[in-house]
Short mmCIF file of C-alpha atoms and ligand atoms in Angstrom, two decimals:
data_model
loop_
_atom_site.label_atom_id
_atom_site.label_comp_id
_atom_site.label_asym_id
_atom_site.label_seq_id
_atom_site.Cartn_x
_atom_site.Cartn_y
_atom_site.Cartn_z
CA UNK H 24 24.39 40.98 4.38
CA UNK H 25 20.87 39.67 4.50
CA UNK H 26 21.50 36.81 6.19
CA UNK H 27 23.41 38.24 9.01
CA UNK H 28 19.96 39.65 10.20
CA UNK H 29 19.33 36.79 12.94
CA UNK H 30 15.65 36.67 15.10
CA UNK H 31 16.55 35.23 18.14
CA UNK H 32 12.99 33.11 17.89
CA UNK H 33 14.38 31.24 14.46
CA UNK H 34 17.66 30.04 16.13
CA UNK H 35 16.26 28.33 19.55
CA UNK H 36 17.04 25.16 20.23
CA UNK H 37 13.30 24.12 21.18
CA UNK H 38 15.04 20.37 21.99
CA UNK H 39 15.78 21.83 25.25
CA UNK H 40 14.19 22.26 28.23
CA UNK H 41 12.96 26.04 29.66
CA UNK H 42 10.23 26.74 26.89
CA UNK H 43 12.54 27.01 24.25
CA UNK H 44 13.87 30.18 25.54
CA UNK H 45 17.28 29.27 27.33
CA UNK H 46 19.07 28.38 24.50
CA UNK H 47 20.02 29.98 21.11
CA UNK H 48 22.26 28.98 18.46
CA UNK H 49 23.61 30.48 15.40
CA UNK H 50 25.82 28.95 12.49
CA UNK H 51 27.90 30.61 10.50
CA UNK H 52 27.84 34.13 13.39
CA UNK H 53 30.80 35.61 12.01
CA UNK H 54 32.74 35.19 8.55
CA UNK H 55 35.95 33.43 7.82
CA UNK H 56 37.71 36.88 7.85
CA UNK H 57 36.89 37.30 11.23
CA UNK H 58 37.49 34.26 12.68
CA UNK H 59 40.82 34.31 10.75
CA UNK H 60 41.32 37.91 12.59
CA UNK H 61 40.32 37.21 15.58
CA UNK H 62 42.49 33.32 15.64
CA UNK H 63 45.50 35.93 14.78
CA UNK H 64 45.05 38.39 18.00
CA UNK H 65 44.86 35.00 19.92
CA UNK H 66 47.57 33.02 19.02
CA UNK H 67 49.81 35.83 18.39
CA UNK H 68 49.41 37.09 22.07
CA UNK H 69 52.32 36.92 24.27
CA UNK H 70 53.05 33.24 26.06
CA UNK H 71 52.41 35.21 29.89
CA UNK H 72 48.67 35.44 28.42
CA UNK H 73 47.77 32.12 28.40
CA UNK H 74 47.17 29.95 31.68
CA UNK H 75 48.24 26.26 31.33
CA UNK H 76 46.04 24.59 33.11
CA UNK H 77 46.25 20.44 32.63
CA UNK H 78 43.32 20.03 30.39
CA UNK H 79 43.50 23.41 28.36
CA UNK H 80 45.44 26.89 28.51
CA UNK H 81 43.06 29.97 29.11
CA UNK H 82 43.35 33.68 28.68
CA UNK H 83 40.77 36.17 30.83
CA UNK H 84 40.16 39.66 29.55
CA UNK H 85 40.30 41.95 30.40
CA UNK H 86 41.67 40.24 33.82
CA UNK H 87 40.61 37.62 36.16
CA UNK H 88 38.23 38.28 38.49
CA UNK H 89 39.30 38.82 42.51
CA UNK H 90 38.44 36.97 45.22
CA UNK H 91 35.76 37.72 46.19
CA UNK H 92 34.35 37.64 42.75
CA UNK H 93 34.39 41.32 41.73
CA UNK H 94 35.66 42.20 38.18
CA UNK H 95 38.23 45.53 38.40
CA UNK H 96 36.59 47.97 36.10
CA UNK H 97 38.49 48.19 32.94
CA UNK H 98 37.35 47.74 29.17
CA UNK H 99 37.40 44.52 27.20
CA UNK H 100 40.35 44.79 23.89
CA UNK H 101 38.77 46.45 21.04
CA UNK H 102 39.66 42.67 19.16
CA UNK H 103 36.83 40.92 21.72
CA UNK H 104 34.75 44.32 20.81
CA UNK H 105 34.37 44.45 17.37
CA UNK H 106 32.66 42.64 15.38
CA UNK H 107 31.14 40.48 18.23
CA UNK H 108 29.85 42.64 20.04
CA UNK H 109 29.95 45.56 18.42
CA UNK H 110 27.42 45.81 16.05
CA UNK H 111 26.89 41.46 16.40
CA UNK H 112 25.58 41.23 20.41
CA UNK H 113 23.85 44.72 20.40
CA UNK H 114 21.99 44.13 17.05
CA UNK H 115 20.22 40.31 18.69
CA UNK H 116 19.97 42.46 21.93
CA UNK H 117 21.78 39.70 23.69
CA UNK H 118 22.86 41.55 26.83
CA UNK H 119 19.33 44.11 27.11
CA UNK H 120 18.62 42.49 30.12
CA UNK H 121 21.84 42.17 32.44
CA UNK H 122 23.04 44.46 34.85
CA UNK H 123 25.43 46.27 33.01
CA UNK H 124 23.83 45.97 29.50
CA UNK H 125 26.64 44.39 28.02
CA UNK H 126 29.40 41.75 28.23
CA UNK H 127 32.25 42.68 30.39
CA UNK H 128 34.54 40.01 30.86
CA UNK H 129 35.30 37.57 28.17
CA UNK H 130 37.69 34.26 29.03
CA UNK H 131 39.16 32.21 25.65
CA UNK H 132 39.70 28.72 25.45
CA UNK H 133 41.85 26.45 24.02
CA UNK H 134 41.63 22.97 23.23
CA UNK H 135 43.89 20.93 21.71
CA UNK H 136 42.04 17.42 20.24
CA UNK H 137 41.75 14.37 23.64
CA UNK H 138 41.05 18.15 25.55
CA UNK H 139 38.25 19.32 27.30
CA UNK H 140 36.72 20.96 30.05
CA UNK H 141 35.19 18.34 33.50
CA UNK H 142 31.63 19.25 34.20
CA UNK H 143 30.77 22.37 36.13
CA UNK H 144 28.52 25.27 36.25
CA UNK H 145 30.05 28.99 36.10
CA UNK H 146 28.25 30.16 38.85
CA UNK H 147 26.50 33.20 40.71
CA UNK H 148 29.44 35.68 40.04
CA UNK H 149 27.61 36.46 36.65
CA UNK H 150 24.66 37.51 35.30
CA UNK H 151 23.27 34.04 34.15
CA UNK H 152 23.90 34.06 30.42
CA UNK H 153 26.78 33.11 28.52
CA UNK H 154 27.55 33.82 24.66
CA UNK H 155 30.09 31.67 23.16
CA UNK H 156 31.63 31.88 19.77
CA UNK H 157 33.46 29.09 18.68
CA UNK H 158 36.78 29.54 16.53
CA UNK H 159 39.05 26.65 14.79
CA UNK H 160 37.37 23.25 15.02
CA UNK H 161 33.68 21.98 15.51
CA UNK H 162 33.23 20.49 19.21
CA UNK H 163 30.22 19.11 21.47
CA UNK H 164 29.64 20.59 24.62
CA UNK H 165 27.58 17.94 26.90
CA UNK H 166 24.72 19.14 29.43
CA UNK H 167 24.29 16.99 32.99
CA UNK H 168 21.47 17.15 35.47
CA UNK H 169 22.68 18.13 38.49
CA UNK H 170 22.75 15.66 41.04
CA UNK H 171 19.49 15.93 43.21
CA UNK H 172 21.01 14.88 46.78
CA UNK H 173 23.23 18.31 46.99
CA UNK H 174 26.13 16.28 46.39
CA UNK H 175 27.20 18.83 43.46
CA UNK H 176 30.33 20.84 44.50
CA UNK H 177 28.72 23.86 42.59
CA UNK H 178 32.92 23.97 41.37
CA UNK H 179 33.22 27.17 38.88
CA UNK H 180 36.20 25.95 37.54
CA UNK H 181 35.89 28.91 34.95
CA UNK H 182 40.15 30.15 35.83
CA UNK H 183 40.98 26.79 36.43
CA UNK H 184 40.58 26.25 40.19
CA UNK H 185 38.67 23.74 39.70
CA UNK H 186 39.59 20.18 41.51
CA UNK H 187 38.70 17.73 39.00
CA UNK H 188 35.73 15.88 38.10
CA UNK H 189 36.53 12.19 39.77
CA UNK H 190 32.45 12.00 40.75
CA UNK H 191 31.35 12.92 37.61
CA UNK H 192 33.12 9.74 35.46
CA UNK H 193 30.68 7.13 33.95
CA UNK H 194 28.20 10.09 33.80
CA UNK H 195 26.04 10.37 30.81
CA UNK H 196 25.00 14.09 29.74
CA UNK H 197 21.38 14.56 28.90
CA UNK H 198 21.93 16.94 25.90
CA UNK H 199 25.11 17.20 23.52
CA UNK H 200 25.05 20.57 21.27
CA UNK H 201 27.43 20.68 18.32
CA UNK H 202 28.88 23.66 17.88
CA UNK H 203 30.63 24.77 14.73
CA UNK H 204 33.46 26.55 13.93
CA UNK H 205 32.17 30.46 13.58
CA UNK H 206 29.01 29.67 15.37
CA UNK H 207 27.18 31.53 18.56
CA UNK H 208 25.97 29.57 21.11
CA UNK H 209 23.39 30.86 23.99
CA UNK H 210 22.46 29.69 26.96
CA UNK H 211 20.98 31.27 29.64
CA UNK H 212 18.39 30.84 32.61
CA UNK H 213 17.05 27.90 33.39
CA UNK H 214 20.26 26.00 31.15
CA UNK H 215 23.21 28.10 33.19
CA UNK H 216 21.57 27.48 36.51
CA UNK H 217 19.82 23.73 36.15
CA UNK H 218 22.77 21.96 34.44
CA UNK H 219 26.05 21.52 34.38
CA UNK H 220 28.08 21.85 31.21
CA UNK H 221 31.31 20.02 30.19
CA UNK H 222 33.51 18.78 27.11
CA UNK H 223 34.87 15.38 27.01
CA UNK H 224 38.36 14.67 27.06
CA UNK H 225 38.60 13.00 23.24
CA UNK H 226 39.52 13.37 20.02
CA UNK H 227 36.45 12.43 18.38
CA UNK H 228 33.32 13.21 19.29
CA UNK H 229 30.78 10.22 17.88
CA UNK H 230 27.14 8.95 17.89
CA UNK H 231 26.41 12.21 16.22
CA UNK H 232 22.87 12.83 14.61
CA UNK H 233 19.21 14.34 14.82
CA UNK H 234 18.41 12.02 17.58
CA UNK H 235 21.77 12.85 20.02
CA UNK H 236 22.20 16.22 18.72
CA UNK H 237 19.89 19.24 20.32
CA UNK H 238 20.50 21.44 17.52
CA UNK H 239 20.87 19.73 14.83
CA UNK H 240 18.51 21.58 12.81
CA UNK H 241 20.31 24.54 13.31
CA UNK H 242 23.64 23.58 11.88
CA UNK H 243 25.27 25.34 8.77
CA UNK H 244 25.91 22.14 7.41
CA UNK H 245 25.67 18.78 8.82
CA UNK H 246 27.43 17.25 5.86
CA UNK H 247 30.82 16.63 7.33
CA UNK H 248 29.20 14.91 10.29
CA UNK H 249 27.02 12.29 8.08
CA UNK H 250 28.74 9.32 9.37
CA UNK H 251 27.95 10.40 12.84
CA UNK H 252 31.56 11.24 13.60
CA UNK H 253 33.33 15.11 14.56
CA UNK H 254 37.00 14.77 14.36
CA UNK H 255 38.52 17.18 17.18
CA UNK H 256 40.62 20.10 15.47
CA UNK H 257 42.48 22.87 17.75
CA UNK H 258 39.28 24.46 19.17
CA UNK H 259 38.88 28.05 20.28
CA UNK H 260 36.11 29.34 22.19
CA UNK H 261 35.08 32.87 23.23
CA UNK H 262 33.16 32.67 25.93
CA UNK H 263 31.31 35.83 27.12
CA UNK H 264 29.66 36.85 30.50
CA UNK H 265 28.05 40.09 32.71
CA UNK H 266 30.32 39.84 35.90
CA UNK H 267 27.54 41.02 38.28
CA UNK H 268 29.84 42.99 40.91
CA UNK H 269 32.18 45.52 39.41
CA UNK H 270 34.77 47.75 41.06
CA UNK H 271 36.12 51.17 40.05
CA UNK H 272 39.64 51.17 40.68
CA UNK H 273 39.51 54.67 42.67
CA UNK H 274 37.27 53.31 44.82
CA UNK H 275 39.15 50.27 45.88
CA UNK H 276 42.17 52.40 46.46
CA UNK H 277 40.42 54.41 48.80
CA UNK H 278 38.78 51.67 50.11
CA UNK H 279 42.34 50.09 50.75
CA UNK H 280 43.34 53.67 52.18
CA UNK H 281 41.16 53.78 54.57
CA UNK H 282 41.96 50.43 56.24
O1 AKG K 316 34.80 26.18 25.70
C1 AKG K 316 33.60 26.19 25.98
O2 AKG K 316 32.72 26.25 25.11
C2 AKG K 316 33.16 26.10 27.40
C3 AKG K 316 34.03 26.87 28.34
C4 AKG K 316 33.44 26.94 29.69
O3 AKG K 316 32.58 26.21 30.06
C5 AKG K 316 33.91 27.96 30.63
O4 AKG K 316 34.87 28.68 30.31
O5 AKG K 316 33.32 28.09 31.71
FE1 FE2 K 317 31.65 26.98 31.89
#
């Protein structure tokens, strides 16, 4: 399809800081087949999957990371492969420049409508770019500047060990991006390490328009927000990441052996 052949330079949200080049988004990334495949796989999976945590439940694939950050080498479900990114990623050349030249660890998200996520940033246990393909319902995701007197907990609350955002209420983010249903969102650089990035806990997101909205020019189709208003649906998100450190299995077990 013609129009699946995206240039990263004509989807760049240039209302954001960085040059232009930190963040990327792209409506419409993957057709209603696929996000009505890939909705199945998710909600299907078995109820041990899913991690309740209070604000949202949470699956990691192919497993959460350990403690000390490393990711156990083992490959991501064929269902987070294909189509995304498999031909998708590879064909934008998302991933060219991380470690291991592609995602490897991929967590999903789900939020019921009054859900979201506190402000946080996801931290130095990945390469710094994050793809995320958003399933279900439209949503805004909210940017803050990070406090400048080191006062930020630099809390990756990513599998939900994070403590709660109590300093952050009464905060006011300093960019909102909408992101649709089926869309791609990118940020990288200068936007994963300078800001930290949160949902609100609501059921409608409002105030919506070219003025509050970073990307507004890159939506599929404003229309349904015209009155400035996004009313929450069940929203999935697919959020995808380059865990920097990455261990073989054998050699952990004859790392542990030789202890
Ligand atoms: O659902 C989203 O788009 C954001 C999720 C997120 O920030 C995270 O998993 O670290
Ligand atoms: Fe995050």
């Amino acid at each position: 399809m013609s129009e699946r052949n995206w240039n990263l330079e004509d989807v760049r949200i240039t209302g954001l800081p960085g040059d232009g080049v930190d963040a990327f988004y792209i409506a419409d990334f993957i057709t209603q087949d696929e996000e009505e495949r890939l909705l199945e796989k998710i909600t299907t999976a078995p109820l041990p999957t899913w991690k309740h945590l209070s604000h949202r439940r949470l699956q990691t694939h192919p497993s959460p990371l350990t403690n000390n950050n490393t990711l156990l080498a083992s490959p991501l479900p064929s269902w987070l492969v294909c189509p995304i990114i498999s031909p998708h990623f590879d064909r934008l050349a998302l991933f060219a420049g991380s470690p291991h030249k592609a995602p490897n660890h991929v967590l999903v998200n789900e939020y019921i409508p009054g859900q979201g996520i506190m402000p946080h940033e996801d931290g130095a246990a990945y390469y710094p770019l994050v793809a995320t393909v958003s399933l279900g319902g439209d949503i805004v995701l909210d940017l803050y500047e990070k406090r400048k007197d080191g006062e930020e907990t630099g809390n990756n609350e990513m599998e939900g060990n994070n403590s709660g955002g109590g300093a952050n209420s009464g905060r006011l983010p300093k960019y909102r991006i909408l992101q649709e249903r089926r869309s791609l969102l990118v940020t990288r650089n200068r936007i994963y390490r300078d800001y930290l990035h949160g949902i609100a806990e609501r059921d409608r997101d409002e105030g919506l328009g070219p003025d509050s909205i970073c990307n507004w020019n890159l939506l599929g189709d404003p229309g349904p927000f015209g009155d400035g208003v996004n009313v929450r649906e069940t929203r999935i998100s697919l959020t995808y990441r380059d865990v920097l450190k990455v261990a073989k299995l054998g050699n952990t077990m004859k790392f542990l052996n030789k202890r």
